[in-house]
Amino acid sequence: MNVNNISGPRIIAVSSGKGGVGKTNFVANLALFYASLNKRVLVLDADLGLSNIDVLFGIAPKYNLKHVLLGEKRIKDIIVTGPLGIMILPASSGIRELTKLTGRHRLKLVSELDEFDMAFDIFLIDTGAGISDNVLFFCSAAQETIVVVTPEPTSIADAYALIKVLSRDFQERHFRILVNTARSEKEAFDTFRKLAIVADKFLNLSIDYLGYLPFDQHVKDAIIAQKGFIAMYPNSNFTKRLAAIGKKVLDNPLNEVKGNIQFFLKKALRVG
């Protein structure tokens, strides 16, 4: 897997405890932001049972990860190009048997990624929601994890459950929290604070507040149009805050980032 710098690509998993919190929309727009900075971006749709990234970009791929995991195609055969040159590895939708990857499937995926020879700077992994084996696998294998949460109590509770399992069973100690659809900065920070208090008290974890994205009724319009929100509404508060979040992630890598794609591969094999 080729990269253009000595430190290698950033490998970031984006996950959530609860579905419907805007995780995939965040990944799509974050990818667009990085691509606008001339970063070479690879997005892995790791929600293997309910893929959505390709839908958000208005792309209808002929092949997907199912074909790779079954040995019918190579990763280079299924990759599709989205707006601004974003590279997308599409998942399968409605394939129940892939909602829980077997050890053989994981080994196949790791092997294919190891032999993938297209250069990139940012590797975004859009996981499924919850604490399924697939979600835990991808979060544990990545260099860093962003957890998306909304002010809803159920979202906070489920985000805590995800963090708890990753810290308890996979020894993950660093999490970045993004609060989505907040009505105000105060609501966003109050949401983070609730999560931070229980993480500190019961898990002895200090989680990082990445920032928040405001509620914007036009987000739905962009999804329906199958276009990136930041492209349709470049001057919105949402777009400005997403840019700030994207820059924060780039400028402040977690201390544990080893800076090499082999880090992801070795961790993937270990947790598989």
Short mmCIF file of N, CA, C and O in Angstrom, two decimals, residues 170-244:
data_model
loop_
_atom_site.label_atom_id
_atom_site.label_comp_id
_atom_site.label_asym_id
_atom_site.label_seq_id
_atom_site.Cartn_x
_atom_site.Cartn_y
_atom_site.Cartn_z
N PHE A 170 -10.79 -4.30 24.45
CA PHE A 170 -9.76 -4.10 23.43
C PHE A 170 -8.67 -3.10 23.87
O PHE A 170 -7.82 -2.73 23.08
N GLN A 171 -8.75 -2.68 25.13
CA GLN A 171 -7.73 -1.81 25.72
C GLN A 171 -7.56 -0.49 24.97
O GLN A 171 -6.47 0.10 24.95
N GLU A 172 -8.62 -0.02 24.34
CA GLU A 172 -8.57 1.29 23.69
C GLU A 172 -8.72 2.36 24.77
O GLU A 172 -9.59 2.27 25.63
N ARG A 173 -7.87 3.39 24.71
CA ARG A 173 -7.87 4.39 25.77
C ARG A 173 -8.15 5.81 25.28
O ARG A 173 -8.29 6.72 26.09
N HIS A 174 -8.20 5.99 23.98
CA HIS A 174 -8.36 7.35 23.45
C HIS A 174 -9.57 7.42 22.51
O HIS A 174 -9.66 6.65 21.55
N PHE A 175 -10.46 8.33 22.80
CA PHE A 175 -11.66 8.52 21.98
C PHE A 175 -11.90 10.00 21.78
O PHE A 175 -11.76 10.80 22.71
N ARG A 176 -12.29 10.36 20.57
CA ARG A 176 -12.67 11.73 20.27
C ARG A 176 -14.19 11.76 20.09
O ARG A 176 -14.75 10.92 19.39
N ILE A 177 -14.83 12.73 20.69
CA ILE A 177 -16.29 12.81 20.68
C ILE A 177 -16.75 13.97 19.82
O ILE A 177 -16.36 15.13 20.04
N LEU A 178 -17.59 13.67 18.84
CA LEU A 178 -18.22 14.70 18.01
C LEU A 178 -19.71 14.72 18.35
O LEU A 178 -20.39 13.69 18.23
N VAL A 179 -20.21 15.86 18.75
CA VAL A 179 -21.64 16.01 19.04
C VAL A 179 -22.31 16.55 17.78
O VAL A 179 -21.93 17.59 17.26
N ASN A 180 -23.30 15.83 17.30
CA ASN A 180 -24.00 16.22 16.07
C ASN A 180 -25.41 16.72 16.37
O ASN A 180 -26.00 16.37 17.39
N THR A 181 -25.92 17.53 15.48
CA THR A 181 -27.29 18.10 15.54
C THR A 181 -27.58 18.81 16.86
O THR A 181 -28.69 18.72 17.38
N ALA A 182 -26.60 19.51 17.38
CA ALA A 182 -26.82 20.28 18.61
C ALA A 182 -27.50 21.61 18.27
O ALA A 182 -27.23 22.21 17.23
N ARG A 183 -28.37 22.06 19.15
CA ARG A 183 -29.08 23.33 18.93
C ARG A 183 -28.25 24.53 19.36
O ARG A 183 -28.56 25.66 18.98
N SER A 184 -27.22 24.28 20.15
CA SER A 184 -26.36 25.37 20.59
C SER A 184 -25.04 24.79 21.07
O SER A 184 -24.92 23.58 21.30
N GLU A 185 -24.05 25.67 21.22
CA GLU A 185 -22.76 25.21 21.73
C GLU A 185 -22.89 24.69 23.15
O GLU A 185 -22.24 23.71 23.53
N LYS A 186 -23.76 25.32 23.93
CA LYS A 186 -23.97 24.86 25.31
C LYS A 186 -24.58 23.47 25.33
O LYS A 186 -24.14 22.60 26.11
N GLU A 187 -25.57 23.22 24.48
CA GLU A 187 -26.18 21.89 24.44
C GLU A 187 -25.15 20.84 24.03
O GLU A 187 -25.11 19.73 24.57
N ALA A 188 -24.30 21.20 23.08
CA ALA A 188 -23.28 20.27 22.61
C ALA A 188 -22.31 19.93 23.73
O ALA A 188 -22.00 18.75 23.98
N PHE A 189 -21.82 20.96 24.45
CA PHE A 189 -20.84 20.68 25.50
C PHE A 189 -21.49 19.97 26.68
O PHE A 189 -20.85 19.13 27.32
N ASP A 190 -22.74 20.28 26.97
CA ASP A 190 -23.45 19.56 28.04
C ASP A 190 -23.57 18.07 27.69
O ASP A 190 -23.45 17.21 28.57
N THR A 191 -23.79 17.79 26.41
CA THR A 191 -23.87 16.40 25.95
C THR A 191 -22.54 15.70 26.16
O THR A 191 -22.47 14.59 26.69
N PHE A 192 -21.48 16.38 25.73
CA PHE A 192 -20.15 15.81 25.92
C PHE A 192 -19.84 15.61 27.40
O PHE A 192 -19.29 14.57 27.81
N ARG A 193 -20.19 16.59 28.21
CA ARG A 193 -19.89 16.52 29.64
C ARG A 193 -20.55 15.33 30.31
O ARG A 193 -19.95 14.65 31.15
N LYS A 194 -21.80 15.04 29.93
CA LYS A 194 -22.50 13.88 30.49
C LYS A 194 -21.74 12.59 30.18
O LYS A 194 -21.59 11.71 31.04
N LEU A 195 -21.26 12.50 28.95
CA LEU A 195 -20.51 11.31 28.53
C LEU A 195 -19.15 11.26 29.22
O LEU A 195 -18.70 10.19 29.67
N ALA A 196 -18.51 12.41 29.33
CA ALA A 196 -17.18 12.47 29.94
C ALA A 196 -17.22 12.09 31.42
O ALA A 196 -16.31 11.42 31.93
N ILE A 197 -18.27 12.51 32.11
CA ILE A 197 -18.38 12.23 33.55
C ILE A 197 -18.47 10.73 33.81
O ILE A 197 -17.76 10.19 34.67
N VAL A 198 -19.32 10.04 33.06
CA VAL A 198 -19.47 8.60 33.30
C VAL A 198 -18.24 7.83 32.81
O VAL A 198 -17.86 6.81 33.41
N ALA A 199 -17.61 8.31 31.74
CA ALA A 199 -16.40 7.64 31.25
C ALA A 199 -15.27 7.76 32.27
O ALA A 199 -14.51 6.81 32.49
N ASP A 200 -15.17 8.92 32.90
CA ASP A 200 -14.14 9.12 33.92
C ASP A 200 -14.45 8.33 35.18
O ASP A 200 -13.56 7.67 35.75
N LYS A 201 -15.69 8.34 35.60
CA LYS A 201 -16.08 7.69 36.86
C LYS A 201 -16.02 6.17 36.78
O LYS A 201 -15.49 5.52 37.70
N PHE A 202 -16.53 5.61 35.70
CA PHE A 202 -16.66 4.16 35.64
C PHE A 202 -15.58 3.47 34.79
O PHE A 202 -15.33 2.27 34.97
N LEU A 203 -14.94 4.21 33.89
CA LEU A 203 -13.95 3.59 33.01
C LEU A 203 -12.55 4.16 33.21
O LEU A 203 -11.59 3.66 32.63
N ASN A 204 -12.47 5.22 34.03
CA ASN A 204 -11.19 5.90 34.24
C ASN A 204 -10.58 6.36 32.91
O ASN A 204 -9.38 6.23 32.67
N LEU A 205 -11.45 6.90 32.05
CA LEU A 205 -11.03 7.39 30.74
C LEU A 205 -11.23 8.89 30.65
O LEU A 205 -12.23 9.43 31.13
N SER A 206 -10.31 9.56 30.02
CA SER A 206 -10.45 10.97 29.72
C SER A 206 -10.68 11.10 28.22
O SER A 206 -9.78 10.85 27.42
N ILE A 207 -11.90 11.43 27.82
CA ILE A 207 -12.23 11.50 26.40
C ILE A 207 -12.06 12.93 25.89
O ILE A 207 -12.11 13.88 26.67
N ASP A 208 -11.88 13.06 24.59
CA ASP A 208 -11.54 14.35 23.99
C ASP A 208 -12.74 14.93 23.27
O ASP A 208 -13.39 14.25 22.47
N TYR A 209 -13.03 16.20 23.55
CA TYR A 209 -14.13 16.89 22.88
C TYR A 209 -13.62 17.44 21.55
O TYR A 209 -12.81 18.37 21.51
N LEU A 210 -14.11 16.87 20.46
CA LEU A 210 -13.66 17.27 19.14
C LEU A 210 -14.40 18.51 18.65
O LEU A 210 -13.86 19.31 17.88
N GLY A 211 -15.62 18.68 19.08
CA GLY A 211 -16.43 19.81 18.65
C GLY A 211 -17.85 19.37 18.35
O GLY A 211 -18.25 18.25 18.67
N TYR A 212 -18.61 20.26 17.71
CA TYR A 212 -19.99 19.90 17.40
C TYR A 212 -20.41 20.44 16.04
O TYR A 212 -19.82 21.39 15.51
N LEU A 213 -21.41 19.79 15.49
CA LEU A 213 -22.05 20.25 14.27
C LEU A 213 -23.47 20.65 14.61
O LEU A 213 -24.19 19.89 15.27
N PRO A 214 -23.90 21.83 14.17
CA PRO A 214 -25.23 22.31 14.55
C PRO A 214 -26.34 21.62 13.77
O PRO A 214 -26.12 21.12 12.66
N PHE A 215 -27.51 21.62 14.36
CA PHE A 215 -28.69 21.16 13.62
C PHE A 215 -28.93 22.12 12.47
O PHE A 215 -28.90 23.34 12.62
N ASP A 216 -29.13 21.56 11.28
CA ASP A 216 -29.40 22.38 10.10
C ASP A 216 -30.41 21.64 9.24
O ASP A 216 -30.16 20.52 8.81
N GLN A 217 -31.56 22.25 9.00
CA GLN A 217 -32.62 21.59 8.25
C GLN A 217 -32.21 21.29 6.81
O GLN A 217 -32.82 20.44 6.15
N HIS A 218 -31.17 21.97 6.32
CA HIS A 218 -30.73 21.74 4.94
C HIS A 218 -29.91 20.46 4.79
O HIS A 218 -29.63 20.05 3.66
N VAL A 219 -29.49 19.87 5.90
CA VAL A 219 -28.74 18.61 5.82
C VAL A 219 -29.58 17.56 5.10
O VAL A 219 -29.09 16.83 4.23
N LYS A 220 -30.85 17.52 5.43
CA LYS A 220 -31.75 16.57 4.78
C LYS A 220 -31.85 16.85 3.29
O LYS A 220 -31.90 15.92 2.46
N ASP A 221 -31.87 18.12 2.92
CA ASP A 221 -31.95 18.49 1.50
C ASP A 221 -30.74 17.98 0.73
O ASP A 221 -30.86 17.47 -0.39
N ALA A 222 -29.55 18.10 1.35
CA ALA A 222 -28.32 17.64 0.69
C ALA A 222 -28.32 16.13 0.54
O ALA A 222 -27.88 15.59 -0.49
N ILE A 223 -28.82 15.43 1.56
CA ILE A 223 -28.88 13.96 1.49
C ILE A 223 -29.83 13.52 0.37
O ILE A 223 -29.51 12.62 -0.41
N ILE A 224 -30.97 14.17 0.29
CA ILE A 224 -31.94 13.83 -0.77
C ILE A 224 -31.35 14.12 -2.14
O ILE A 224 -31.54 13.35 -3.10
N ALA A 225 -30.59 15.22 -2.25
CA ALA A 225 -29.97 15.58 -3.53
C ALA A 225 -28.75 14.71 -3.84
O ALA A 225 -28.21 14.79 -4.95
N GLN A 226 -28.32 13.91 -2.87
CA GLN A 226 -27.13 13.06 -2.99
C GLN A 226 -25.89 13.90 -3.34
O GLN A 226 -25.08 13.54 -4.18
N LYS A 227 -25.77 15.01 -2.63
CA LYS A 227 -24.62 15.89 -2.79
C LYS A 227 -24.07 16.23 -1.41
O LYS A 227 -24.80 16.25 -0.42
N GLY A 228 -22.79 16.51 -1.34
CA GLY A 228 -22.19 16.87 -0.07
C GLY A 228 -22.75 18.19 0.44
O GLY A 228 -22.89 19.16 -0.31
N PHE A 229 -23.07 18.24 1.72
CA PHE A 229 -23.64 19.45 2.30
C PHE A 229 -22.67 20.62 2.16
O PHE A 229 -23.08 21.72 1.82
N ILE A 230 -21.39 20.39 2.42
CA ILE A 230 -20.44 21.51 2.39
C ILE A 230 -20.25 22.06 0.98
O ILE A 230 -19.82 23.20 0.80
N ALA A 231 -20.59 21.24 -0.04
CA ALA A 231 -20.53 21.73 -1.42
C ALA A 231 -21.76 22.56 -1.76
O ALA A 231 -21.68 23.56 -2.47
N MET A 232 -22.90 22.16 -1.22
CA MET A 232 -24.15 22.87 -1.50
C MET A 232 -24.28 24.15 -0.67
O MET A 232 -24.85 25.14 -1.13
N TYR A 233 -23.75 24.11 0.55
CA TYR A 233 -23.89 25.25 1.46
C TYR A 233 -22.52 25.62 2.04
O TYR A 233 -22.27 25.45 3.25
N PRO A 234 -21.62 26.13 1.21
CA PRO A 234 -20.23 26.37 1.64
C PRO A 234 -20.08 27.46 2.70
O PRO A 234 -19.06 27.48 3.40
N ASN A 235 -21.06 28.34 2.83
CA ASN A 235 -20.94 29.44 3.78
C ASN A 235 -21.75 29.24 5.06
O ASN A 235 -21.86 30.15 5.88
N SER A 236 -22.29 28.05 5.24
CA SER A 236 -23.13 27.77 6.40
C SER A 236 -22.29 27.58 7.66
O SER A 236 -21.09 27.30 7.61
N ASN A 237 -22.93 27.73 8.80
CA ASN A 237 -22.26 27.48 10.08
C ASN A 237 -21.82 26.03 10.17
O ASN A 237 -20.75 25.73 10.70
N PHE A 238 -22.64 25.12 9.66
CA PHE A 238 -22.31 23.69 9.65
C PHE A 238 -20.98 23.47 8.93
O PHE A 238 -20.09 22.78 9.43
N THR A 239 -20.84 24.07 7.75
CA THR A 239 -19.62 23.88 6.95
C THR A 239 -18.41 24.47 7.65
O THR A 239 -17.32 23.87 7.66
N LYS A 240 -18.57 25.64 8.26
CA LYS A 240 -17.45 26.27 8.97
C LYS A 240 -17.01 25.42 10.16
O LYS A 240 -15.81 25.27 10.42
N ARG A 241 -17.98 24.86 10.87
CA ARG A 241 -17.63 24.04 12.02
C ARG A 241 -17.02 22.71 11.59
O ARG A 241 -16.09 22.21 12.23
N LEU A 242 -17.52 22.14 10.50
CA LEU A 242 -16.92 20.90 10.01
C LEU A 242 -15.47 21.13 9.58
O LEU A 242 -14.59 20.31 9.84
N ALA A 243 -15.20 22.26 8.94
CA ALA A 243 -13.83 22.58 8.54
C ALA A 243 -12.92 22.71 9.76
O ALA A 243 -11.78 22.22 9.75
N ALA A 244 -13.43 23.34 10.82
CA ALA A 244 -12.64 23.49 12.04
C ALA A 244 -12.34 22.13 12.67
O ALA A 244 -11.23 21.88 13.15
#
